[in-house]
mmCIF file of N, CA and C in Angstrom:
data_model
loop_
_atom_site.group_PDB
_atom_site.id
_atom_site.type_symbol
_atom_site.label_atom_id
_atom_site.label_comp_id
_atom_site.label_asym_id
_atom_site.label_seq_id
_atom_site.Cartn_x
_atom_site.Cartn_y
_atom_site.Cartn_z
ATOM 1 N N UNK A 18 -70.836 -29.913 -23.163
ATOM 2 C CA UNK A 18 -71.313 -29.372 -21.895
ATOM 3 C C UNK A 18 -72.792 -29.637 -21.795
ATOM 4 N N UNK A 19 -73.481 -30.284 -20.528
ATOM 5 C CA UNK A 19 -74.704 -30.114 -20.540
ATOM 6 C C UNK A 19 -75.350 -29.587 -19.233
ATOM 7 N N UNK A 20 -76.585 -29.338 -19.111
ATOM 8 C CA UNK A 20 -76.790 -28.172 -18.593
ATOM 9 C C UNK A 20 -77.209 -26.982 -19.134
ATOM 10 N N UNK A 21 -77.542 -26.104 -18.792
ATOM 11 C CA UNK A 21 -78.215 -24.652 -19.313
ATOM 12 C C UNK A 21 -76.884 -24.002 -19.255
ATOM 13 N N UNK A 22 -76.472 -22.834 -20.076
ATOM 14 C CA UNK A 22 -75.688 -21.674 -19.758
ATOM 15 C C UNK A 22 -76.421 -20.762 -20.799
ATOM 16 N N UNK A 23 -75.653 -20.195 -19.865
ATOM 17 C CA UNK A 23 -75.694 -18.134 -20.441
ATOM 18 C C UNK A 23 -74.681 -17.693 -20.902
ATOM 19 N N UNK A 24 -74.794 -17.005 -22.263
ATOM 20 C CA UNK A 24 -73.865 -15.864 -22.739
ATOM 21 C C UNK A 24 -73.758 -14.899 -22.486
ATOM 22 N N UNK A 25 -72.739 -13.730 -22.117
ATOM 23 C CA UNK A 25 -72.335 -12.587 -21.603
ATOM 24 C C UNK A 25 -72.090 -12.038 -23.072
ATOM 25 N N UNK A 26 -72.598 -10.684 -23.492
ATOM 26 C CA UNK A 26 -72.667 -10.150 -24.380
ATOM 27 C C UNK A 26 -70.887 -10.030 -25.068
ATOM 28 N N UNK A 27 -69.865 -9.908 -24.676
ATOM 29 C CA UNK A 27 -69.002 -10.104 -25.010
ATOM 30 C C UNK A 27 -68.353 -11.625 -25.634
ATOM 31 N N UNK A 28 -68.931 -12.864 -25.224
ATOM 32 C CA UNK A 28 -68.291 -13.669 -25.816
ATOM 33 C C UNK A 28 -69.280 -13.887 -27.335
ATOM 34 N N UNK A 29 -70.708 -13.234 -26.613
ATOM 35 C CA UNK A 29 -71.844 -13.405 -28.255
ATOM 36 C C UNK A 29 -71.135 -12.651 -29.627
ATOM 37 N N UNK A 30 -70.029 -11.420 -29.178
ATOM 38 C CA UNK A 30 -69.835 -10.977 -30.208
ATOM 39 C C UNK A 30 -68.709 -11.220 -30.731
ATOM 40 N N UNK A 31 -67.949 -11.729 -30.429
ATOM 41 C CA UNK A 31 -66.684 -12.607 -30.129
ATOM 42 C C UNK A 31 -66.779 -13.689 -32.080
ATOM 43 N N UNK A 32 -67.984 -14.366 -31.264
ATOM 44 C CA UNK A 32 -68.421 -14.937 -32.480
ATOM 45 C C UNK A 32 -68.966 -14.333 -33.850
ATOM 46 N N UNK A 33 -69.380 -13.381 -33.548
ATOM 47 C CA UNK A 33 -69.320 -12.349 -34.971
ATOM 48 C C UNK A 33 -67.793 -11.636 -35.175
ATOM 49 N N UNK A 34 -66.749 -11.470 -34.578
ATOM 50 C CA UNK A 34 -65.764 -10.622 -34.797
ATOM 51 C C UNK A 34 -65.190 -11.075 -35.997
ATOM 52 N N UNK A 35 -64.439 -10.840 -36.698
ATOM 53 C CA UNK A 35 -63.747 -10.898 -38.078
ATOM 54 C C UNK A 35 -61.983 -10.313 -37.690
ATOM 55 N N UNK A 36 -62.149 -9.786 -36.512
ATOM 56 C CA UNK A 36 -60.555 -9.105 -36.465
ATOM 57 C C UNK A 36 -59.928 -10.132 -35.387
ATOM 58 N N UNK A 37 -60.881 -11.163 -34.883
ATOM 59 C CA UNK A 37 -60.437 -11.705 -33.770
ATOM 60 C C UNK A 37 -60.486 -13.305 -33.950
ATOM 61 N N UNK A 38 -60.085 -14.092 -34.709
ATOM 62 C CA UNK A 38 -60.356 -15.221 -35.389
ATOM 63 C C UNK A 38 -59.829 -16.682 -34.560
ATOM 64 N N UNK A 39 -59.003 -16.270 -33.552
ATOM 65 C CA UNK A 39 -58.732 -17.720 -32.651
ATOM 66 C C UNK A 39 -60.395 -17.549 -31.378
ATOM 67 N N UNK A 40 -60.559 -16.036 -31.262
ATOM 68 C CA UNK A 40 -61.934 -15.995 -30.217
ATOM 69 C C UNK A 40 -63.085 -16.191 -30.896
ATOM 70 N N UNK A 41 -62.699 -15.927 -32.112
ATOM 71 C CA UNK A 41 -64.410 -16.389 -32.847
ATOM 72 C C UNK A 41 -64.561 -17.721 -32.941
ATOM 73 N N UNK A 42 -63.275 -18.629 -32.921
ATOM 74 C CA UNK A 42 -63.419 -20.133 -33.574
ATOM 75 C C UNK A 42 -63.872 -20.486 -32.125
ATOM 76 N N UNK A 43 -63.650 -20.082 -31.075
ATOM 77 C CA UNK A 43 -63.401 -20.720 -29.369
ATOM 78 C C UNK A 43 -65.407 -19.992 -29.165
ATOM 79 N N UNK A 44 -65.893 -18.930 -29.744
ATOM 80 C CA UNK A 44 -67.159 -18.741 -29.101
ATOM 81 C C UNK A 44 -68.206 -19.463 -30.003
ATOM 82 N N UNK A 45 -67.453 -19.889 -31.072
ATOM 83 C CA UNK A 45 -68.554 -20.192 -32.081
ATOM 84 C C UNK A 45 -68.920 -21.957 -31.266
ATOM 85 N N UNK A 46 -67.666 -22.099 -30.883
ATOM 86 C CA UNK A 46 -67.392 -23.541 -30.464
ATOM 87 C C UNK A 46 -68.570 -23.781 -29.326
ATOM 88 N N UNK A 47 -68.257 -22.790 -28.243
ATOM 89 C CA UNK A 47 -68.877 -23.418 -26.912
ATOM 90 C C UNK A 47 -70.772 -22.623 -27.363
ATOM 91 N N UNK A 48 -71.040 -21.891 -28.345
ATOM 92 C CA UNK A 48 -72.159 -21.485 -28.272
ATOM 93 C C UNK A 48 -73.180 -22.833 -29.139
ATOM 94 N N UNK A 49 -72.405 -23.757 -28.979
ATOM 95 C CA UNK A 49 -73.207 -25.343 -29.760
ATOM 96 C C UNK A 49 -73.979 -25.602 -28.879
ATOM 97 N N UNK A 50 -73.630 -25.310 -27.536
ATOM 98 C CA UNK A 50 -74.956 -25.964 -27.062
ATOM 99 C C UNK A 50 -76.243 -25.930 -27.177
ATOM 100 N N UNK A 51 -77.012 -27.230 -26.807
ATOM 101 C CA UNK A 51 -78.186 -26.876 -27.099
ATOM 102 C C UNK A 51 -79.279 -25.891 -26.296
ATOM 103 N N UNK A 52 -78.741 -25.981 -25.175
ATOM 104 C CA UNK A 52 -79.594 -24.724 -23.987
ATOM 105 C C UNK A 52 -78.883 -23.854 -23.647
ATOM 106 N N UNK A 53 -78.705 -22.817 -24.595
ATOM 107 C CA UNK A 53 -77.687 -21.845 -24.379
ATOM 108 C C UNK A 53 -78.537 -20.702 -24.368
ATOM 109 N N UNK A 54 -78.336 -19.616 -22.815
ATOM 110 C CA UNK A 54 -79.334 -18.242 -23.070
ATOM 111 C C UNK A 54 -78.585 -17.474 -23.393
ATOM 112 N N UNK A 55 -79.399 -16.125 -23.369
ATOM 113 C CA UNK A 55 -78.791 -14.774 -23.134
ATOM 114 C C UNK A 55 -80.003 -13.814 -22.610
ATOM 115 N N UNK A 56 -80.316 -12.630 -23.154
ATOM 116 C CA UNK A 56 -81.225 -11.517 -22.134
ATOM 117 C C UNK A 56 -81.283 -10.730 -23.461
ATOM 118 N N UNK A 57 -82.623 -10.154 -22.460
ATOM 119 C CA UNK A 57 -82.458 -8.751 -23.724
ATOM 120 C C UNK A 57 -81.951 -7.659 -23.789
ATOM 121 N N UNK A 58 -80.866 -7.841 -22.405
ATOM 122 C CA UNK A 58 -79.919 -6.756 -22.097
ATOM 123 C C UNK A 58 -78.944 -7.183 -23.514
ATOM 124 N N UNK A 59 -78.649 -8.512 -22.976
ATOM 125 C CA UNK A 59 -77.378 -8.830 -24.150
ATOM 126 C C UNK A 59 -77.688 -8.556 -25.749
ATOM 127 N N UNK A 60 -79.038 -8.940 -26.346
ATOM 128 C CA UNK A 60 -79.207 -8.481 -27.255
ATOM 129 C C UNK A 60 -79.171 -6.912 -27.537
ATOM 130 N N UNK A 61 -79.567 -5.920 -26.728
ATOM 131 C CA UNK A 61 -79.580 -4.374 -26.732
ATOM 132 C C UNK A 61 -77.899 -4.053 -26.763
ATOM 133 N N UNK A 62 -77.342 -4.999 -26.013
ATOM 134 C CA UNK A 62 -75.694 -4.363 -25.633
ATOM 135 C C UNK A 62 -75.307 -4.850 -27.134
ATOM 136 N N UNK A 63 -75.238 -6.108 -27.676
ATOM 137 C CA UNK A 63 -74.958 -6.748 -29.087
ATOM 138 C C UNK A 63 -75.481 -5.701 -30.175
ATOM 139 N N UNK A 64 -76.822 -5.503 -30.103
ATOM 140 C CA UNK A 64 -76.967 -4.576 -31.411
ATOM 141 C C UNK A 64 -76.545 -2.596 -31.467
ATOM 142 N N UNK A 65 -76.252 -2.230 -30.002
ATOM 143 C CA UNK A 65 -75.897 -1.256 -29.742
ATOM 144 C C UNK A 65 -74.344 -1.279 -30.781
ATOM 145 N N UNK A 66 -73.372 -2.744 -30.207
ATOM 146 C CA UNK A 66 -71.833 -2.202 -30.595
ATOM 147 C C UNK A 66 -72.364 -2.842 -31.624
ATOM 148 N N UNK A 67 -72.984 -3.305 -32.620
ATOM 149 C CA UNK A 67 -72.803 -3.900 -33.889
ATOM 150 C C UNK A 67 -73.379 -2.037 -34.686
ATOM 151 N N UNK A 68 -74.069 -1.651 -34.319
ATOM 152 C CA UNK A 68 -74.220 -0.226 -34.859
ATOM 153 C C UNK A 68 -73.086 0.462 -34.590
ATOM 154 N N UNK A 69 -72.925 0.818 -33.567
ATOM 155 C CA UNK A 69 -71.629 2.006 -32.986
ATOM 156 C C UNK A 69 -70.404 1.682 -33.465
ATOM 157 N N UNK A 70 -69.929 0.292 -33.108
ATOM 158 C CA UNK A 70 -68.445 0.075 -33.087
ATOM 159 C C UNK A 70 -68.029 -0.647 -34.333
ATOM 160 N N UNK A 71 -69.396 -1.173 -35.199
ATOM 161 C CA UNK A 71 -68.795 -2.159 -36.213
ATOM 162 C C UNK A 71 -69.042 -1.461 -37.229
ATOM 163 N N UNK A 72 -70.253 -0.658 -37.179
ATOM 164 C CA UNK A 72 -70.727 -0.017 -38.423
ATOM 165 C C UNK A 72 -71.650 -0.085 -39.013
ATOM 166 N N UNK A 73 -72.929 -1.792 -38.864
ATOM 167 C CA UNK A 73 -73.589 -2.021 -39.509
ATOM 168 C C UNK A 73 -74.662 -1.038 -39.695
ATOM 169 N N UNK A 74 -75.413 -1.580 -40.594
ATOM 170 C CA UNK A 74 -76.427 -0.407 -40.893
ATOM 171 C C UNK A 74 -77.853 -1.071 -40.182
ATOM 172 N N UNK A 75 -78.750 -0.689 -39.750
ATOM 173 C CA UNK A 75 -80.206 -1.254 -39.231
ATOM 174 C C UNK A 75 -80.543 -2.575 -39.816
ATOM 175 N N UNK A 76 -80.536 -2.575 -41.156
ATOM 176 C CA UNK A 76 -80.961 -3.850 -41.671
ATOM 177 C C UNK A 76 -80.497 -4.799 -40.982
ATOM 178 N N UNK A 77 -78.748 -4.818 -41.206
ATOM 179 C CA UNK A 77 -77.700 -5.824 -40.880
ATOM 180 C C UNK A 77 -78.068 -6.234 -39.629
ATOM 181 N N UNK A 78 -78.391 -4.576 -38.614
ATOM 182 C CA UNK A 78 -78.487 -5.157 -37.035
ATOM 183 C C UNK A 78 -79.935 -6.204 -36.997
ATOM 184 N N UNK A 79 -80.978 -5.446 -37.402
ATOM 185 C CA UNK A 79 -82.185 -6.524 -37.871
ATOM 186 C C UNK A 79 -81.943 -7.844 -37.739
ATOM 187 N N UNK A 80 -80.817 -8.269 -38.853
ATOM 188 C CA UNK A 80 -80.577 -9.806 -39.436
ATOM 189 C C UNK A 80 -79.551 -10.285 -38.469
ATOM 190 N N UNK A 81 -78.817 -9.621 -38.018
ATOM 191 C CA UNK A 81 -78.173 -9.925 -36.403
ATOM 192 C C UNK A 81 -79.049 -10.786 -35.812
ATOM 193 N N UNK A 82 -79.855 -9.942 -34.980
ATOM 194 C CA UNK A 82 -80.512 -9.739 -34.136
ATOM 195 C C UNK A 82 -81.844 -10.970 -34.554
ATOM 196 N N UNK A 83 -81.981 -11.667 -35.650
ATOM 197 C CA UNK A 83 -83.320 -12.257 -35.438
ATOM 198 C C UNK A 83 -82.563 -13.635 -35.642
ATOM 199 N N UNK A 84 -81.032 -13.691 -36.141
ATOM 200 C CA UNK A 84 -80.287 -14.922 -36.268
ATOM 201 C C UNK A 84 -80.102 -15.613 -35.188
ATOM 202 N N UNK A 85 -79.582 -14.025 -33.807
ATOM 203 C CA UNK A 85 -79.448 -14.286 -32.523
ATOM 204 C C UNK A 85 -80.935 -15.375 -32.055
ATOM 205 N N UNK A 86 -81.805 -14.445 -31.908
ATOM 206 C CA UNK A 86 -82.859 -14.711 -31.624
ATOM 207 C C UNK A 86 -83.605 -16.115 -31.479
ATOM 208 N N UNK A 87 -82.809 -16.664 -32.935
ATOM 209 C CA UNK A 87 -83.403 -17.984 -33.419
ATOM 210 C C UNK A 87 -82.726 -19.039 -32.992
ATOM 211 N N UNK A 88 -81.227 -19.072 -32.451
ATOM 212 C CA UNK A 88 -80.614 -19.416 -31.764
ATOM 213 C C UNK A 88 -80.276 -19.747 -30.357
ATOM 214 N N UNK A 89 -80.996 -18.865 -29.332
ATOM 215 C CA UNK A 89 -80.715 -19.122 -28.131
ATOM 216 C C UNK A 89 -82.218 -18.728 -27.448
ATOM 217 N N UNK A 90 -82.453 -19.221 -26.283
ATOM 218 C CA UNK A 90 -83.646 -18.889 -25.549
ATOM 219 C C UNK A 90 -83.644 -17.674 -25.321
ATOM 220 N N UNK A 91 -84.098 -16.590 -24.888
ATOM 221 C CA UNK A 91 -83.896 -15.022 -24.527
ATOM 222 C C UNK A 91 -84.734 -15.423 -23.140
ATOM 223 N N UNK A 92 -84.005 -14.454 -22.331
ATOM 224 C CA UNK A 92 -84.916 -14.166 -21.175
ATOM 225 C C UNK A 92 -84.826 -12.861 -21.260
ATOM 226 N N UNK A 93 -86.388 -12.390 -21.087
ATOM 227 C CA UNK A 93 -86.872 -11.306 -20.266
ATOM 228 C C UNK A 93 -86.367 -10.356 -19.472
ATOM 229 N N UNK A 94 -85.771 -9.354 -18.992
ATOM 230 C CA UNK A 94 -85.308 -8.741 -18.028
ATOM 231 C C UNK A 94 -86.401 -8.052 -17.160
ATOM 232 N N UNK A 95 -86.963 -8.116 -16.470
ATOM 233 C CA UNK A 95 -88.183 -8.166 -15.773
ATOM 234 C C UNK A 95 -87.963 -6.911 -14.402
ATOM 235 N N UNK A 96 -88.603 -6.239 -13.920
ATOM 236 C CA UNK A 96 -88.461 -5.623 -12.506
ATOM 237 C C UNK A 96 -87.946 -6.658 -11.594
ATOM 238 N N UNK A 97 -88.214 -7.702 -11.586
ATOM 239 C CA UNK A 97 -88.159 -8.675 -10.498
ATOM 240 C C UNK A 97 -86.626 -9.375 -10.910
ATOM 241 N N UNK A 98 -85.646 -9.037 -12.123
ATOM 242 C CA UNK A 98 -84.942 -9.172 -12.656
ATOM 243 C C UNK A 98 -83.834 -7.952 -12.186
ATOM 244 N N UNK A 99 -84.252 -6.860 -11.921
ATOM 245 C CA UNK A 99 -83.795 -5.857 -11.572
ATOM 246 C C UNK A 99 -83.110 -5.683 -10.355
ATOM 247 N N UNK A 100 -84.385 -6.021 -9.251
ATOM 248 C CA UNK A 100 -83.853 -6.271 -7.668
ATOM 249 C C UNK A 100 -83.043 -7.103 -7.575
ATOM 250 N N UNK A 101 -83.318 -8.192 -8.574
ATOM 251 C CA UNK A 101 -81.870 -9.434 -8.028
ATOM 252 C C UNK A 101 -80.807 -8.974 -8.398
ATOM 253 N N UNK A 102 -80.671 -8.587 -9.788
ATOM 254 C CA UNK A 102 -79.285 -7.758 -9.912
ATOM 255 C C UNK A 102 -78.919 -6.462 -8.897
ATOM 256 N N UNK A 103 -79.590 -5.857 -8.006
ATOM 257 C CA UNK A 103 -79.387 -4.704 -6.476
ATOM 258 C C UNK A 103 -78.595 -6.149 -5.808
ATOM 259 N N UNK A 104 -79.097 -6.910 -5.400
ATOM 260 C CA UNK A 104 -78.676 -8.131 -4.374
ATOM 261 C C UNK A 104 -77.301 -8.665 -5.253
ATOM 262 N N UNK A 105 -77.330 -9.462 -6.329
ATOM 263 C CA UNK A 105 -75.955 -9.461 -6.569
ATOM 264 C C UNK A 105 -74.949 -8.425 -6.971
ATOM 265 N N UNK A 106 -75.181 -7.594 -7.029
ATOM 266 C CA UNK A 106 -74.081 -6.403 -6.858
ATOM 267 C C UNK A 106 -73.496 -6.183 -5.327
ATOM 268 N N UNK A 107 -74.272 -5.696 -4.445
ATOM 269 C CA UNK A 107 -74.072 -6.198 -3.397
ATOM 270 C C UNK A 107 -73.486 -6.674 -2.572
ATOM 271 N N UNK A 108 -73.781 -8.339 -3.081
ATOM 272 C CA UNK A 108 -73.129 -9.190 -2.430
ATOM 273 C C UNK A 108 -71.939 -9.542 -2.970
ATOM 274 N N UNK A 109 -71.736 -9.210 -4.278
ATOM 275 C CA UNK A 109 -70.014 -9.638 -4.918
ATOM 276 C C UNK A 109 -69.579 -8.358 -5.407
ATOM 277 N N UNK A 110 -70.201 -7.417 -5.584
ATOM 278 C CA UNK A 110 -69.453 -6.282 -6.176
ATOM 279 C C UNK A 110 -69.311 -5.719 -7.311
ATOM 280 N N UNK A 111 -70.136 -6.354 -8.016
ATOM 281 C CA UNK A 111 -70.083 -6.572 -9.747
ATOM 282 C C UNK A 111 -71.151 -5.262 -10.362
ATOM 283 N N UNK A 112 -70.541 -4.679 -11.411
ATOM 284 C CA UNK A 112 -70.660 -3.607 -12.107
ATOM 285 C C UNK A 112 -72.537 -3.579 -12.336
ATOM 286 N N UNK A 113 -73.037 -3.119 -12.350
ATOM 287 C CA UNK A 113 -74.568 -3.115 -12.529
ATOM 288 C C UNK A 113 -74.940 -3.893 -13.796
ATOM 289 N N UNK A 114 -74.476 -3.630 -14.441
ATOM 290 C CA UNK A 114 -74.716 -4.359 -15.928
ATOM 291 C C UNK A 114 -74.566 -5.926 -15.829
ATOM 292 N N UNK A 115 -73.003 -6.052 -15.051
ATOM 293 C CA UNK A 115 -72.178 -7.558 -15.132
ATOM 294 C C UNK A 115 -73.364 -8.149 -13.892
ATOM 295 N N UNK A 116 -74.275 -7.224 -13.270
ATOM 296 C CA UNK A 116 -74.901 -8.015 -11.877
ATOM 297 C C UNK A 116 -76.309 -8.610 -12.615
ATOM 298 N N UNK A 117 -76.615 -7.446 -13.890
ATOM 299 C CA UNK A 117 -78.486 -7.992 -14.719
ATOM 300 C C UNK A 117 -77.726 -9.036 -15.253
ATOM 301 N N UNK A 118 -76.284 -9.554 -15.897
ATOM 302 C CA UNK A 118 -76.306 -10.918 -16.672
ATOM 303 C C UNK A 118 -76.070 -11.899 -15.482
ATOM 304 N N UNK A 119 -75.698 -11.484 -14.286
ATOM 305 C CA UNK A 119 -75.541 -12.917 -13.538
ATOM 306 C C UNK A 119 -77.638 -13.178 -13.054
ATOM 307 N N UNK A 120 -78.099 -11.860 -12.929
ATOM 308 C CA UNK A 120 -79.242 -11.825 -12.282
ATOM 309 C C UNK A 120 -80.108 -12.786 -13.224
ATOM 310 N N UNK A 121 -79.763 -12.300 -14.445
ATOM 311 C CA UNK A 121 -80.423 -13.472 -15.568
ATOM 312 C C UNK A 121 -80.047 -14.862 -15.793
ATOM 313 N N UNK A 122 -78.940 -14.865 -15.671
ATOM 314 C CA UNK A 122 -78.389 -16.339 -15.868
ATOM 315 C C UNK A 122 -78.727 -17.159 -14.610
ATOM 316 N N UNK A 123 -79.182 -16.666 -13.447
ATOM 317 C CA UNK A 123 -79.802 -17.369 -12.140
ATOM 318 C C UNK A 123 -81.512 -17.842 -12.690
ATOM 319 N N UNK A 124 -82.217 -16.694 -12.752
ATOM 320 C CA UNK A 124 -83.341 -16.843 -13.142
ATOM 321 C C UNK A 124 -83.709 -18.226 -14.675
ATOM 322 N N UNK A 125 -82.882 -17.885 -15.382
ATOM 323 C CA UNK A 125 -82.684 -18.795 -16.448
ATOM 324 C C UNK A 125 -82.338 -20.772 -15.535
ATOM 325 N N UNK A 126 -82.033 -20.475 -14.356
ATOM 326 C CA UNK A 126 -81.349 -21.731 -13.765
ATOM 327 C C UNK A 126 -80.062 -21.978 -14.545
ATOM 328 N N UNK A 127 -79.047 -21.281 -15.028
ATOM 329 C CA UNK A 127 -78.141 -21.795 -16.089
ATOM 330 C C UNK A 127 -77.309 -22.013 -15.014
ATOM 331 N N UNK A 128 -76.392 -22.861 -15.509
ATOM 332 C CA UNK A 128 -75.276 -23.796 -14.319
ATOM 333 C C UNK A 128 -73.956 -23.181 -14.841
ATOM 334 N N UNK A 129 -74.206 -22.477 -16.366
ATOM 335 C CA UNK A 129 -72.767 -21.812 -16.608
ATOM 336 C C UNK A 129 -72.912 -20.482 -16.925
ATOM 337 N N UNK A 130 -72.077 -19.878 -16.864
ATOM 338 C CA UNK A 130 -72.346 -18.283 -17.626
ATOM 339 C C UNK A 130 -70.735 -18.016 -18.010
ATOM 340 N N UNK A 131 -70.871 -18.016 -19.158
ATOM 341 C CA UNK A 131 -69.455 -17.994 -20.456
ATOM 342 C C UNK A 131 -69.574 -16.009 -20.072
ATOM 343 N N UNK A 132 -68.428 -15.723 -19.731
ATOM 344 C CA UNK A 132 -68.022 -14.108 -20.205
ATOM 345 C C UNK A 132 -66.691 -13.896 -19.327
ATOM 346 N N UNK A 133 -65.929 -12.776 -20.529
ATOM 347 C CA UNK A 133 -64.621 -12.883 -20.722
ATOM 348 C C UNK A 133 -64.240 -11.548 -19.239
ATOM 349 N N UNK A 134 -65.816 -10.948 -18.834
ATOM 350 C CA UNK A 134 -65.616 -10.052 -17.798
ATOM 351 C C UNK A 134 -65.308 -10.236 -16.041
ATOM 352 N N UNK A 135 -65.768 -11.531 -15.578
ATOM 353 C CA UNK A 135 -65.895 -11.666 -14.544
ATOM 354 C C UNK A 135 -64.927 -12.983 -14.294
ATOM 355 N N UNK A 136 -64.486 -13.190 -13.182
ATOM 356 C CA UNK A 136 -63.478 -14.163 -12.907
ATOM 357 C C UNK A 136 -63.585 -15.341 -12.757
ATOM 358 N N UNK A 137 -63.345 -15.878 -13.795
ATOM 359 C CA UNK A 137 -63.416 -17.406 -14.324
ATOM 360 C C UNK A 137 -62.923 -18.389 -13.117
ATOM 361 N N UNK A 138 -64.256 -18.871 -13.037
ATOM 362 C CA UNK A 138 -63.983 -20.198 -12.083
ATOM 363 C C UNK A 138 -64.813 -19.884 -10.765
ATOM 364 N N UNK A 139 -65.317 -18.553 -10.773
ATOM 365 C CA UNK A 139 -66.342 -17.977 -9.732
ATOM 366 C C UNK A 139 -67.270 -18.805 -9.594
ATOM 367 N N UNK A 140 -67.463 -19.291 -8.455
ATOM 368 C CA UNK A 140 -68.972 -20.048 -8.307
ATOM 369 C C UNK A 140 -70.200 -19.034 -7.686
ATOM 370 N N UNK A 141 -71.248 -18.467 -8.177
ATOM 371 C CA UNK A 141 -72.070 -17.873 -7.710
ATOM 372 C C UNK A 141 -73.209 -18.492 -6.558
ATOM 373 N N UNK A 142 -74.085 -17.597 -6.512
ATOM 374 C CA UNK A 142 -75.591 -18.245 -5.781
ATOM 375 C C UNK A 142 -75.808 -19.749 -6.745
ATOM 376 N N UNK A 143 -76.984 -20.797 -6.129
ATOM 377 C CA UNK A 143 -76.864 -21.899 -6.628
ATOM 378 C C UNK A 143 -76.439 -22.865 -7.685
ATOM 379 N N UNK A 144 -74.877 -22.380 -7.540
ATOM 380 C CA UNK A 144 -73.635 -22.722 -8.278
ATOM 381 C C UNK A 144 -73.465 -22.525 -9.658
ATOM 382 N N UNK A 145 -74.156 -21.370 -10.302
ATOM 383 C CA UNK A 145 -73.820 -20.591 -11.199
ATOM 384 C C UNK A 145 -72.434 -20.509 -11.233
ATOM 385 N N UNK A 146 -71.798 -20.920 -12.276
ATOM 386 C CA UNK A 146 -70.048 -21.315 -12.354
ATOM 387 C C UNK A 146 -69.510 -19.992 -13.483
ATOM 388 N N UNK A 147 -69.041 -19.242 -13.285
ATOM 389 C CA UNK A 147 -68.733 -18.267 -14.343
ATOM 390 C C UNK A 147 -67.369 -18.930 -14.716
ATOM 391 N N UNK A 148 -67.273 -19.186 -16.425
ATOM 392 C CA UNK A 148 -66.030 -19.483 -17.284
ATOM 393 C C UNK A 148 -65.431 -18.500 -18.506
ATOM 394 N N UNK A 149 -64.391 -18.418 -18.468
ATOM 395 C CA UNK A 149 -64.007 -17.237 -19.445
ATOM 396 C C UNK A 149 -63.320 -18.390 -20.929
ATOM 397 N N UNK A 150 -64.297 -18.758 -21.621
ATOM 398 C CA UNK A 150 -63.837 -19.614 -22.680
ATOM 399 C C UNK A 150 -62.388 -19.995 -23.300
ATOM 400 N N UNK A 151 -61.945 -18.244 -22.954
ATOM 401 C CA UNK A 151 -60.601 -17.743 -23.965
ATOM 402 C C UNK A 151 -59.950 -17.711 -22.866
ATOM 403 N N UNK A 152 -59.622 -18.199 -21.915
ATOM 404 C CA UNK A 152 -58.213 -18.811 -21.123
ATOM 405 C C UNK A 152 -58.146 -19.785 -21.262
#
């Protein structure tokens, strides 16, 4: 794939899962690219369930979190990041959270945004293409 995309905090963890091993081989796959983002929502949502739901301890999330880091561009979530996600909610309907990753993945210019939440094959504002990897 070339082009910019964005990860949706669900397929990022996908690739860490251990209980889920045909979705880890499929996120580990498409997260090769070389211009691949995410936000620092997605990192906060990633190290939130890697504490809560997986168990790790701070360190672990730490070493998560700076592996992530080293790996993909991060964008900013900005005030001006904020209002756009008011406008795409809005205009498609999308959960406040699911509206800051499309709001980011616009700002980023990404042409894809990988997540298993929103309906695959959606073309957004300047053709932001949402794909759900795992169909």
């Amino acid at each position: 794939m070339s082009g910019k995309v964005f990860f949706d905090t669900n397929v990022l963890l996908y690739a860490y899962s251990v209980t889920e091993p045909q979705k880890q081989a499929i996120a580990a796959q498409v997260m090769q690219t070389p211009l691949a983002h995410i936000s620092t929502q997605v990192l906060a949502e990633f190290a939130n369930i890697c504490r809560r739901k997986y168990g790790y301890n701070w360190t672990a999330v730490e070493n998560l979190l700076t592996e992530v880091m080293a790996n993909f561009f991060v964008h900013t979530n900005t005030p001006a990041t904020l209002l756009r996600a008011t406008q795409v909610a809005q205009r498609y309907g999308f959960s406040w959270f699911d509206s800051l990753i499309v709001a980011a993945a616009l700002e980023c210019g990404c042409q894809t945004l990988y997540s298993e939440d929103l309906q695959h094959g959606q073309r957004l504002d300047n053709g932001l293409q949402v794909l759900n990897p795992f169909v």
